[in-house]
Coordinates of C-alpha atoms in Angstrom, one line a residue:
Chain K
M1 CA 0.0 0.0 0.0
I2 CA 1.3 3.5 -0.8
D3 CA 1.7 6.3 1.7
V4 CA -1.7 7.8 2.5
V5 CA -2.4 10.8 4.8
K6 CA -4.0 9.2 7.8
A7 CA -6.9 11.7 8.0
Y8 CA -7.8 11.0 4.3
E9 CA -7.7 7.2 4.2
E10 CA -11.4 6.9 3.7
E11 CA -11.3 9.5 0.9
F12 CA -8.4 7.7 -0.7
E13 CA -10.3 4.4 -0.6
Q14 CA -13.4 6.0 -2.3
L15 CA -11.3 7.7 -5.0
V16 CA -9.2 4.5 -5.7
K17 CA -12.4 2.5 -6.1
L18 CA -13.8 5.0 -8.6
Y19 CA -10.5 4.9 -10.4
E20 CA -10.5 1.2 -10.6
K21 CA -14.1 1.1 -11.7
H22 CA -13.3 3.4 -14.7
T23 CA -9.9 2.1 -15.6
Q24 CA -9.9 -1.6 -14.5
D25 CA -6.4 -0.8 -13.2
N26 CA -5.2 -1.4 -9.6
S27 CA -1.8 0.3 -9.9
L28 CA -2.7 2.9 -7.3
R29 CA -2.3 0.3 -4.5
N30 CA 1.0 -1.0 -5.9
R31 CA 4.2 -0.1 -4.1
A32 CA 6.2 -0.7 -7.3
V33 CA 4.3 2.0 -9.2
A34 CA 5.1 5.6 -8.5
S35 CA 1.8 7.5 -7.9
I36 CA 0.4 10.9 -6.9
I37 CA -3.2 11.0 -5.7
V38 CA -5.0 14.3 -5.5
S39 CA -8.4 14.7 -4.0
G40 CA -10.1 18.1 -3.9
N41 CA -7.5 20.6 -3.0
R42 CA -4.8 18.4 -1.4
V43 CA -2.5 15.6 -2.2
I44 CA -3.7 12.6 -0.1
G45 CA -1.5 9.8 -1.3
L46 CA 2.0 9.6 -2.7
N47 CA 4.4 6.9 -3.7
T48 CA 7.7 7.9 -5.1
L49 CA 10.6 5.8 -6.4
K50 CA 14.3 6.5 -6.7
G51 CA 15.0 9.4 -9.0
I52 CA 11.5 10.9 -8.6
D53 CA 10.9 13.7 -6.1
V54 CA 7.5 15.1 -5.5
K55 CA 6.7 18.1 -3.2
S56 CA 3.2 19.5 -2.7
K57 CA 1.5 22.2 -0.8
T58 CA -1.9 23.9 -0.7
R59 CA -1.7 27.7 -0.9
E60 CA -4.1 29.8 1.2
D61 CA -6.1 30.6 -1.9
G62 CA -6.8 26.8 -2.3
V63 CA -4.4 26.2 -5.2
V64 CA -2.6 22.9 -4.9
I65 CA 1.1 23.3 -6.0
I66 CA 2.8 20.1 -7.0
D67 CA 6.5 20.0 -8.0
V68 CA 7.6 16.9 -9.8
N69 CA 11.4 16.6 -10.3
I70 CA 12.9 13.7 -12.3
E71 CA 16.7 13.3 -11.9
D72 CA 19.0 13.0 -14.8
N73 CA 19.4 9.6 -16.4
V74 CA 16.2 8.1 -14.8
I75 CA 14.7 5.4 -17.0
M76 CA 11.3 4.5 -15.6
P77 CA 10.0 1.2 -17.0
I78 CA 6.6 1.5 -15.3
P79 CA 4.4 4.6 -15.9
V80 CA 4.0 7.1 -13.0
H81 CA 0.3 7.2 -12.1
L82 CA -1.4 10.5 -11.4
C83 CA -5.0 10.4 -10.2
T84 CA -7.0 13.6 -9.6
G85 CA -10.4 13.3 -8.1
F86 CA -13.1 15.4 -6.5
L87 CA -15.6 13.8 -4.2
E88 CA -17.8 16.7 -3.2
K89 CA -20.9 17.6 -5.3
R90 CA -19.9 21.2 -5.9
G91 CA -16.8 23.3 -5.8
E92 CA -13.6 24.4 -7.4
Q93 CA -10.3 22.5 -7.9
L94 CA -7.3 24.5 -8.8
L95 CA -4.1 22.6 -9.5
R96 CA -0.6 23.8 -10.6
F97 CA 1.9 21.2 -11.6
N98 CA 5.6 22.0 -12.3
Y99 CA 7.4 19.2 -14.0
Y100 CA 11.1 19.3 -14.3
I101 CA 12.4 16.4 -16.4
G102 CA 16.2 16.1 -16.2
N103 CA 18.5 15.1 -19.1
N104 CA 18.6 11.6 -20.6
V105 CA 15.3 10.7 -18.9
K106 CA 12.7 8.3 -20.2
I107 CA 9.4 8.5 -18.4
K108 CA 5.7 8.1 -18.9
F109 CA 2.8 9.5 -16.9
K110 CA -0.7 8.1 -16.9
S111 CA -3.1 10.7 -15.6
H112 CA -6.7 10.2 -14.8
C113 CA -9.2 12.8 -13.8
I114 CA -12.1 11.2 -12.0
L115 CA -14.8 13.9 -11.8
T116 CA -17.9 11.8 -11.5
K117 CA -20.8 12.3 -9.1
I118 CA -20.5 16.1 -9.5
E119 CA -23.3 18.7 -9.8
K120 CA -21.1 21.7 -10.5
L121 CA -17.3 22.0 -10.6
H122 CA -14.6 24.2 -12.0
H123 CA -11.5 22.1 -12.5
K124 CA -8.5 24.1 -13.6
M125 CA -5.1 22.6 -14.1
I126 CA -2.0 24.6 -15.2
S127 CA 1.1 22.6 -16.0
D128 CA 4.6 24.0 -16.6
I129 CA 6.8 21.4 -18.1
Y130 CA 10.5 21.4 -18.9
V131 CA 11.9 18.3 -20.7
G132 CA 15.7 18.1 -20.6
K133 CA 18.2 17.3 -23.3
N134 CA 17.7 13.9 -24.9
S135 CA 14.8 13.1 -22.7
S136 CA 11.5 11.5 -23.5
L137 CA 8.2 12.3 -21.7
I138 CA 5.0 10.6 -22.6
Y139 CA 1.9 12.0 -20.9
E140 CA -1.5 10.3 -21.3
D141 CA -4.4 12.2 -19.7
E142 CA -7.9 10.6 -19.6
H143 CA -10.9 12.3 -18.2
F144 CA -14.1 10.7 -16.7
H145 CA -16.8 13.2 -15.9
D146 CA -20.3 13.2 -14.6
E147 CA -23.1 12.8 -17.2
N148 CA -25.1 15.8 -16.0
G149 CA -22.7 18.2 -17.8
G150 CA -22.0 20.5 -14.8
I151 CA -18.2 20.4 -15.1
F152 CA -16.0 23.1 -16.5
V153 CA -12.5 21.9 -17.1
E154 CA -9.6 24.2 -18.0
T155 CA -6.4 22.5 -18.8
I156 CA -3.4 24.7 -19.7
T157 CA 0.0 23.3 -20.5
Y158 CA 3.2 25.2 -21.3
A159 CA 6.1 23.0 -22.2
K160 CA 9.7 23.7 -23.1
L161 CA 11.6 20.9 -24.9
D162 CA 15.4 21.2 -24.7
K163 CA 17.7 19.8 -27.5
N164 CA 16.7 16.4 -28.9
A165 CA 13.9 16.0 -26.3
F166 CA 10.6 14.2 -27.1
F167 CA 7.2 15.0 -25.7
Q168 CA 4.1 13.1 -26.5
N169 CA 0.8 14.3 -25.0
K170 CA -2.4 12.3 -25.5
F171 CA -5.6 13.8 -24.1
S172 CA -8.8 11.8 -24.2
A173 CA -12.3 12.4 -22.9
T174 CA -14.4 10.0 -24.9
K175 CA -16.1 7.7 -22.4
T176 CA -18.3 10.0 -20.5
R177 CA -19.9 13.4 -21.1
I178 CA -17.4 16.3 -21.0
G179 CA -19.5 19.4 -20.0
K180 CA -17.4 22.4 -20.9
I181 CA -13.7 22.1 -21.7
N182 CA -11.0 24.5 -22.7
V183 CA -7.7 23.0 -23.6
L184 CA -4.5 25.0 -24.3
M185 CA -1.3 23.3 -25.2
D186 CA 1.6 25.7 -25.9
L187 CA 4.9 24.1 -26.8
E188 CA 8.4 25.5 -27.5
L189 CA 10.8 23.2 -29.2
S190 CA 14.6 23.5 -29.3
D191 CA 17.0 22.0 -31.8
S192 CA 16.0 18.5 -32.9
A193 CA 13.2 18.3 -30.4
K194 CA 10.0 16.4 -31.3
A195 CA 6.5 16.8 -30.1
D196 CA 3.3 14.7 -30.7
L197 CA 0.0 16.1 -29.5
E198 CA -3.2 14.3 -29.8
S199 CA -6.6 15.2 -28.4
K200 CA -9.8 13.1 -28.7
I201 CA -13.1 14.3 -27.3
Y202 CA -16.7 13.0 -27.6
G203 CA -19.2 15.8 -27.2
K204 CA -22.8 15.1 -26.2
L205 CA -26.0 17.1 -25.5
T206 CA -24.9 20.7 -24.7
D207 CA -21.2 20.0 -24.3
E208 CA -18.8 22.8 -25.3
I209 CA -15.3 22.0 -26.5
N210 CA -12.5 24.5 -27.1
I211 CA -9.0 23.4 -28.1
Q212 CA -6.0 25.4 -28.9
E213 CA -2.7 23.6 -29.7
I214 CA 0.4 25.6 -30.5
L215 CA 3.8 24.3 -31.8
R216 CA 6.6 26.8 -31.7
L217 CA 9.4 25.2 -33.7
N218 CA 12.2 27.4 -32.5
G219 CA 15.3 25.1 -32.9
E220 CA 16.8 23.7 -36.1
H221 CA 15.4 20.3 -37.1
A222 CA 12.6 20.6 -34.5
S223 CA 9.4 18.8 -35.6
G224 CA 5.9 18.4 -34.3
I225 CA 2.4 17.1 -35.0
A226 CA -0.7 18.4 -33.4
K227 CA -3.8 16.4 -34.1
S228 CA -7.4 16.9 -32.7
T229 CA -10.3 14.6 -33.3
I230 CA -13.8 15.6 -32.1
F231 CA -17.0 13.6 -32.4
A232 CA -19.8 16.1 -31.9
T233 CA -23.4 15.0 -31.4
D234 CA -26.7 16.6 -30.3
L235 CA -26.2 20.3 -29.4
T236 CA -22.4 20.2 -29.0
K237 CA -20.3 23.2 -29.8
A238 CA -16.7 22.6 -30.7
H239 CA -14.0 25.0 -31.8
V240 CA -10.4 23.9 -32.6
I241 CA -7.4 26.1 -33.3
N242 CA -4.2 24.3 -34.3
E243 CA -1.1 26.5 -34.8
A244 CA 2.4 25.8 -36.0
Y245 CA 5.3 28.3 -36.3
G246 CA 8.4 27.4 -38.3
N247 CA 10.9 29.7 -36.7
A248 CA 14.1 27.9 -37.6
P249 CA 15.7 26.1 -40.5
Y250 CA 14.7 22.5 -41.3
T251 CA 11.8 22.5 -38.9
K252 CA 8.8 20.4 -39.8
G253 CA 5.3 20.7 -38.5
H254 CA 1.9 19.1 -39.3
I255 CA -1.4 20.1 -37.7
E256 CA -4.6 18.2 -38.3
C257 CA -8.2 18.5 -37.1
N258 CA -11.0 16.1 -37.8
E259 CA -14.4 16.9 -36.6
V260 CA -17.2 14.4 -37.2
V261 CA -20.7 15.5 -36.6
K262 CA -23.9 13.6 -36.0
G263 CA -27.1 15.6 -35.6
E264 CA -28.6 18.7 -37.1
N265 CA -27.9 21.0 -34.2
V266 CA -24.2 20.7 -33.7
S267 CA -21.9 23.7 -34.3
V268 CA -18.2 22.9 -35.0
S269 CA -15.4 24.9 -36.5
T270 CA -11.6 24.6 -37.0
V271 CA -9.0 27.2 -37.7
P272 CA -5.5 26.2 -38.8
I273 CA -2.7 28.7 -38.5
L274 CA 0.7 28.1 -40.1
K275 CA 3.4 30.7 -40.0
V276 CA 6.9 30.3 -41.4
V277 CA 9.6 32.8 -40.8
N278 CA 12.4 30.7 -42.2
E279 CA 12.4 29.5 -45.9
K280 CA 13.8 26.1 -44.9
S281 CA 10.8 25.4 -42.6
E282 CA 8.0 23.1 -43.8
L283 CA 4.5 23.2 -42.4
T284 CA 1.4 21.3 -43.5
H285 CA -2.2 21.1 -42.3
E286 CA -5.2 18.8 -42.9
A287 CA -8.7 19.4 -41.7
S288 CA -12.2 17.9 -42.2
V289 CA -15.5 18.8 -40.8
G290 CA -18.6 16.9 -41.5
R291 CA -20.7 13.8 -41.1
I292 CA -19.2 10.3 -41.2
K293 CA -18.0 9.5 -44.7
Q294 CA -20.6 7.7 -46.8
D295 CA -18.1 5.4 -48.4
Q296 CA -17.0 4.2 -44.9
L297 CA -20.6 3.5 -44.0
D298 CA -21.3 1.8 -47.3
I299 CA -18.3 -0.6 -47.0
L300 CA -19.2 -1.7 -43.4
M301 CA -22.9 -2.0 -44.3
S302 CA -22.0 -4.2 -47.3
K303 CA -20.6 -6.6 -44.7
G304 CA -24.0 -6.8 -43.0
L305 CA -23.7 -4.1 -40.3
S306 CA -26.6 -1.6 -39.7
E307 CA -25.8 2.1 -40.1
E308 CA -25.7 2.4 -36.2
E309 CA -23.3 -0.5 -35.9
A310 CA -21.1 0.8 -38.7
T311 CA -21.1 4.3 -37.1
S312 CA -20.1 2.9 -33.8
I313 CA -17.1 1.1 -35.3
I314 CA -16.0 4.2 -37.2
I315 CA -16.3 6.4 -34.1
N316 CA -14.5 3.9 -31.9
G317 CA -11.6 4.0 -34.3
L318 CA -11.6 7.8 -34.4
I319 CA -11.8 8.5 -30.7
G320 CA -11.6 5.2 -28.9
Chain T
M1 CA -29.4 -18.0 -58.1
L2 CA -29.1 -14.2 -58.3
A3 CA -31.0 -12.6 -61.2
L4 CA -31.3 -9.0 -62.4
N5 CA -34.3 -8.7 -64.7
N6 CA -34.8 -5.8 -67.1
I7 CA -32.9 -3.4 -64.9
R8 CA -32.9 0.2 -65.9
Y9 CA -31.1 3.0 -63.9
A10 CA -30.9 6.7 -64.5
K11 CA -29.0 9.4 -62.8
N12 CA -29.6 13.1 -63.3
S13 CA -32.2 12.2 -66.1
K14 CA -29.5 10.3 -68.0
E15 CA -30.1 6.6 -68.5
I16 CA -26.9 4.7 -67.4
I17 CA -28.1 1.1 -67.4
K18 CA -30.5 0.2 -70.2
D19 CA -32.6 -2.8 -69.7
I20 CA -30.1 -5.4 -68.7
T21 CA -30.9 -9.0 -67.6
L22 CA -28.2 -11.0 -65.9
Q23 CA -28.0 -14.3 -64.0
F24 CA -25.5 -15.6 -61.5
E25 CA -25.1 -19.0 -60.0
E26 CA -23.5 -20.1 -56.8
S27 CA -20.2 -22.0 -57.2
Q28 CA -19.8 -20.2 -60.6
V29 CA -17.5 -17.4 -61.7
T30 CA -19.2 -14.9 -63.9
S31 CA -17.4 -11.9 -65.4
I32 CA -18.8 -8.6 -66.5
I33 CA -16.4 -7.2 -69.0
G34 CA -16.2 -3.8 -70.6
N35 CA -14.2 -0.7 -71.1
N36 CA -14.0 2.1 -68.5
G37 CA -17.1 4.1 -68.2
V38 CA -19.6 1.7 -69.7
G39 CA -21.5 1.1 -66.5
K40 CA -19.8 -2.0 -64.9
S41 CA -19.4 -0.5 -61.4
T42 CA -22.9 0.9 -61.6
I43 CA -24.2 -2.7 -62.0
A44 CA -22.1 -3.7 -58.9
Y45 CA -23.7 -0.9 -56.8
I46 CA -27.2 -1.7 -58.1
I47 CA -26.7 -5.4 -57.0
M48 CA -25.3 -4.3 -53.6
G49 CA -28.3 -1.9 -53.1
L50 CA -26.4 1.3 -52.5
E51 CA -28.6 4.3 -51.6
D52 CA -28.1 6.3 -54.8
Y53 CA -28.4 3.2 -57.1
K54 CA -32.0 2.2 -56.9
P55 CA -33.2 0.9 -60.3
T56 CA -35.8 2.9 -62.1
S57 CA -37.4 -0.3 -63.3
G58 CA -36.8 -4.0 -63.2
N59 CA -36.3 -6.4 -60.3
I60 CA -33.5 -8.3 -58.5
I61 CA -34.3 -11.8 -57.3
L62 CA -32.1 -13.8 -54.9
N63 CA -33.1 -17.5 -54.6
G64 CA -36.7 -16.7 -55.3
E65 CA -36.9 -13.6 -53.1
D66 CA -37.5 -10.1 -54.6
I67 CA -34.7 -8.0 -52.9
T68 CA -35.1 -5.0 -55.2
N69 CA -36.3 -2.8 -52.4
L70 CA -34.0 -4.0 -49.7
G71 CA -31.1 -1.8 -48.5
V72 CA -27.4 -2.7 -48.3
T73 CA -27.4 -4.2 -44.9
E74 CA -30.3 -6.5 -45.6
R75 CA -28.8 -7.7 -48.9
A76 CA -25.5 -8.3 -47.1
K77 CA -27.3 -10.4 -44.4
R78 CA -28.8 -12.5 -47.2
G79 CA -25.3 -13.3 -48.5
I80 CA -24.4 -10.6 -51.1
S81 CA -21.2 -8.7 -50.6
L82 CA -18.9 -6.4 -52.6
L83 CA -15.1 -6.1 -52.9
W84 CA -14.8 -2.3 -53.5
Q85 CA -12.6 -1.1 -56.3
E86 CA -11.0 1.5 -54.1
P87 CA -11.3 0.5 -50.4
T88 CA -11.4 3.6 -48.2
R89 CA -9.3 4.2 -45.1
F90 CA -10.5 3.9 -41.5
E91 CA -8.4 6.2 -39.2
G92 CA -7.7 4.7 -35.8
L93 CA -9.0 1.2 -36.6
T94 CA -6.5 -1.6 -36.5
V95 CA -6.6 -4.3 -39.2
E96 CA -7.7 -6.7 -36.4
N97 CA -10.6 -4.4 -35.3
Y98 CA -11.6 -3.8 -38.9
L99 CA -11.7 -7.4 -39.9
S100 CA -13.4 -8.5 -36.7
L101 CA -16.3 -6.1 -37.5
G102 CA -16.5 -5.0 -33.8
G103 CA -15.7 -8.4 -32.3
R104 CA -18.1 -10.4 -34.6
I105 CA -15.3 -12.6 -36.1
N106 CA -12.6 -14.4 -34.1
K107 CA -8.9 -13.9 -34.4
D108 CA -8.1 -17.4 -35.7
K109 CA -10.3 -16.9 -38.7
I110 CA -8.8 -13.4 -39.2
N111 CA -5.3 -14.9 -39.2
E112 CA -6.3 -17.5 -41.8
A113 CA -7.9 -14.9 -44.1
L114 CA -4.7 -12.7 -43.9
E115 CA -2.5 -15.6 -44.8
L116 CA -4.8 -16.3 -47.7
V117 CA -4.1 -12.9 -49.1
R118 CA -0.4 -13.3 -48.3
L119 CA -0.2 -10.8 -45.4
N120 CA 1.6 -11.9 -42.3
P121 CA -0.8 -11.5 -39.3
K122 CA 2.1 -10.8 -36.9
V123 CA 3.0 -7.8 -39.1
Y124 CA -0.5 -6.6 -40.0
L125 CA -3.0 -7.3 -37.2
Q126 CA -2.0 -4.2 -35.2
R127 CA -1.4 -1.8 -38.1
Y128 CA -4.0 0.8 -38.8
V129 CA -6.2 0.8 -41.8
D130 CA -5.1 4.4 -42.6
K131 CA -3.0 6.2 -45.1
K132 CA 0.2 4.4 -44.0
L133 CA -1.1 1.3 -45.8
S134 CA -0.4 1.2 -49.5
G135 CA -3.3 0.8 -51.9
G136 CA -2.2 -2.8 -52.6
E137 CA -2.1 -3.7 -48.8
R138 CA -5.5 -2.0 -48.3
K139 CA -6.9 -4.1 -51.2
R140 CA -5.6 -7.3 -49.8
I141 CA -7.2 -6.5 -46.4
E142 CA -10.5 -5.9 -48.2
I143 CA -10.2 -9.2 -50.0
A144 CA -9.5 -10.9 -46.6
S145 CA -12.6 -9.2 -45.2
C146 CA -14.8 -10.5 -48.0
V147 CA -13.5 -14.0 -47.6
L148 CA -14.3 -13.9 -43.9
L149 CA -18.0 -13.1 -44.7
K150 CA -18.4 -16.4 -46.6
P151 CA -20.9 -14.7 -49.0
K152 CA -23.3 -16.5 -51.3
F153 CA -22.4 -14.0 -54.0
L154 CA -19.4 -11.8 -54.0
I155 CA -19.0 -8.9 -56.5
M156 CA -15.4 -8.2 -57.1
D157 CA -15.1 -4.8 -58.7
E158 CA -11.8 -4.6 -60.5
P159 CA -10.1 -7.0 -58.0
D160 CA -6.6 -6.4 -59.4
S161 CA -6.7 -2.6 -59.2
G162 CA -4.0 -1.3 -56.9
I163 CA -2.4 -4.8 -56.8
D164 CA 1.0 -5.2 -58.4
I165 CA 1.2 -7.4 -61.4
M166 CA 3.3 -10.0 -59.5
S167 CA 0.3 -10.6 -57.2
L168 CA -2.2 -11.5 -59.9
D169 CA -1.8 -15.1 -59.1
M170 CA -3.0 -14.4 -55.5
I171 CA -6.2 -12.9 -56.9
N172 CA -6.7 -15.9 -59.1
D173 CA -6.1 -18.2 -56.1
I174 CA -8.8 -16.3 -54.2
I175 CA -11.3 -16.7 -57.0
V176 CA -10.7 -20.5 -57.0
Y177 CA -10.9 -20.6 -53.2
L178 CA -14.2 -18.7 -53.2
K179 CA -15.6 -21.0 -55.9
L180 CA -14.7 -24.0 -53.9
Q181 CA -16.5 -22.4 -50.9
R182 CA -19.6 -22.4 -53.2
T183 CA -19.6 -18.6 -53.5
G184 CA -20.9 -17.2 -56.7
V185 CA -18.2 -14.8 -57.9
I186 CA -19.1 -11.9 -60.0
I187 CA -15.9 -10.3 -61.4
I188 CA -16.0 -6.8 -62.9
T189 CA -12.9 -6.4 -65.0
H190 CA -11.3 -5.4 -68.2
R191 CA -8.1 -7.4 -67.6
E192 CA -7.9 -10.5 -69.7
E193 CA -6.0 -12.7 -67.2
I194 CA -8.7 -12.1 -64.6
A195 CA -11.6 -12.5 -67.0
R196 CA -10.4 -15.8 -68.3
K197 CA -10.9 -17.3 -64.8
S198 CA -14.6 -17.0 -65.3
D199 CA -17.1 -19.7 -66.4
Y200 CA -19.5 -17.3 -68.1
S201 CA -19.2 -13.7 -69.3
Y202 CA -21.3 -10.7 -70.1
L203 CA -19.8 -7.9 -72.3
I204 CA -21.2 -4.5 -71.5
C205 CA -21.1 -1.3 -73.6
D206 CA -23.2 1.8 -73.2
G207 CA -25.1 0.3 -70.3
R208 CA -26.3 -2.7 -72.3
I209 CA -25.3 -6.3 -72.7
I210 CA -23.9 -6.5 -76.2
K211 CA -22.7 -10.1 -76.0
K212 CA -22.9 -13.0 -73.5
G213 CA -21.5 -16.6 -73.5
L214 CA -18.7 -18.7 -72.5
C215 CA -15.7 -16.8 -71.1
N216 CA -13.1 -17.5 -73.9
E217 CA -15.6 -16.6 -76.6
I218 CA -16.5 -13.3 -75.0
V219 CA -12.9 -12.4 -74.0
N220 CA -11.7 -13.1 -77.5
Y221 CA -14.4 -10.8 -78.9
Y222 CA -13.6 -8.1 -76.4
K223 CA -9.9 -8.3 -77.3
A224 CA -10.6 -8.1 -81.1
T225 CA -13.3 -5.4 -80.9
C226 CA -13.6 -3.4 -77.7
D227 CA -9.9 -3.4 -76.6
V228 CA -9.0 -1.6 -79.8
C229 CA -12.2 0.6 -79.9
D230 CA -11.4 4.3 -79.8
T231 CA -14.9 5.4 -78.8
I232 CA -16.7 5.1 -75.5
N233 CA -20.2 3.7 -75.3
A234 CA -20.7 3.3 -79.0
P235 CA -21.1 -0.4 -79.5
K236 CA -20.6 -1.7 -83.0
E237 CA -23.6 -3.4 -84.6
E238 CA -23.1 -7.0 -85.4

């Protein structure tokens, strides 16, 4: 069992049970897995391993500050688990993460936000990330929200990638209703750094989705991909802005947004922004907005699937 | 037996298919031969029952049942399927997910089908059916998918398109395999090597059947007359 603040053992147990229900994963009870458990406005559980240092405090204004430092040369074969939950029905959860990833590190974080059983919540998470030279950081972030739509999530990430660093961020909110979400990812890449951003969101009923992903390719040979996929149904509103800036020679960037709609009352839009200030930079973009492609439906239906079954398979592929 | 009786089809007031009657038997390979643009793929879509390809007159009978008004899914459930000329991409779906049709077909059968189209399951099962697959790989996966369905009638629309010439024998082997499985194979083609695999042929021009008969007779006529024809949809009067 990991270290749990005595006064919050019951809260920890409730949160872990919810986590296990949604993820079918029992890593949060495993001593061999580094983990950080946040409930409401405090860190209630922590398990660190050699090379990983985590310090946390709750400021007077309720903001939880969590500093995560990974020493140089740490190779972590098992992902670090981060679980953020909120067990009250209403409130505000404000989190500030500062990640410092040393040089020559290889690490993966699996983050889950468990925001179920909520009537009204503002969840705001700001992350400042530094990825050291020749390091690789993979960050997978999955959200589970209450189906009543009363959650407003703001997730803001600023990341700086040093020379030859790699950062992959996968954000996913596809299994439950989202409510309202604003995502901002703003990355600065040094020489030969690589970034891979992917967001997948399923909007239902009156959900509102705003995504802005920015790649600043500042160093020579830096490269990045930012890809967003939205499945918008019912009255969902979605607006996606993908930006890439080729600021140095031999940089390569690709931005892509696919928004699939189902229903007559959805409102979706996408804006690609590409700006090159160096003639040796190369940027591309791809975008599509519309209903599921008829040729995809026809092919699956010619194998005996109904339109609903075919749609489900296509959507699972896109956002599953 | 699958029969198309006096089928006519028009699009934007222009008649594309002009009173054609075709018959297909299970365990038999039938080819529909003709130059590009004469209406061959349109016939495939009419048989499959695609939304925009409802006949303006005539009927389609499958083993005694009139299926003219049935949609794609219902026809597929009755055993008709189509190998598409240009299979589309499915972003985010692995080959295994795609071939299993959402878990309806088990992995052992999928492995067998992939080996039949000469794709190594270990290499391909977890690849995505997206733009990273070549046209030829995508076509092979589509052929594997059709084989897995064990259809009564499979329409193969230009089965060799996108496939390299060295792999034509794989297509031929698949046709023989399907025939042995008692599938009625309907090949739409203008390639001689493929057409000669059929038992019976229809030659199409200008949306009409201009000749029908045993495969070699029709293919020879096509080579002598249509293959060298410099007009489209202007059949020569015999």
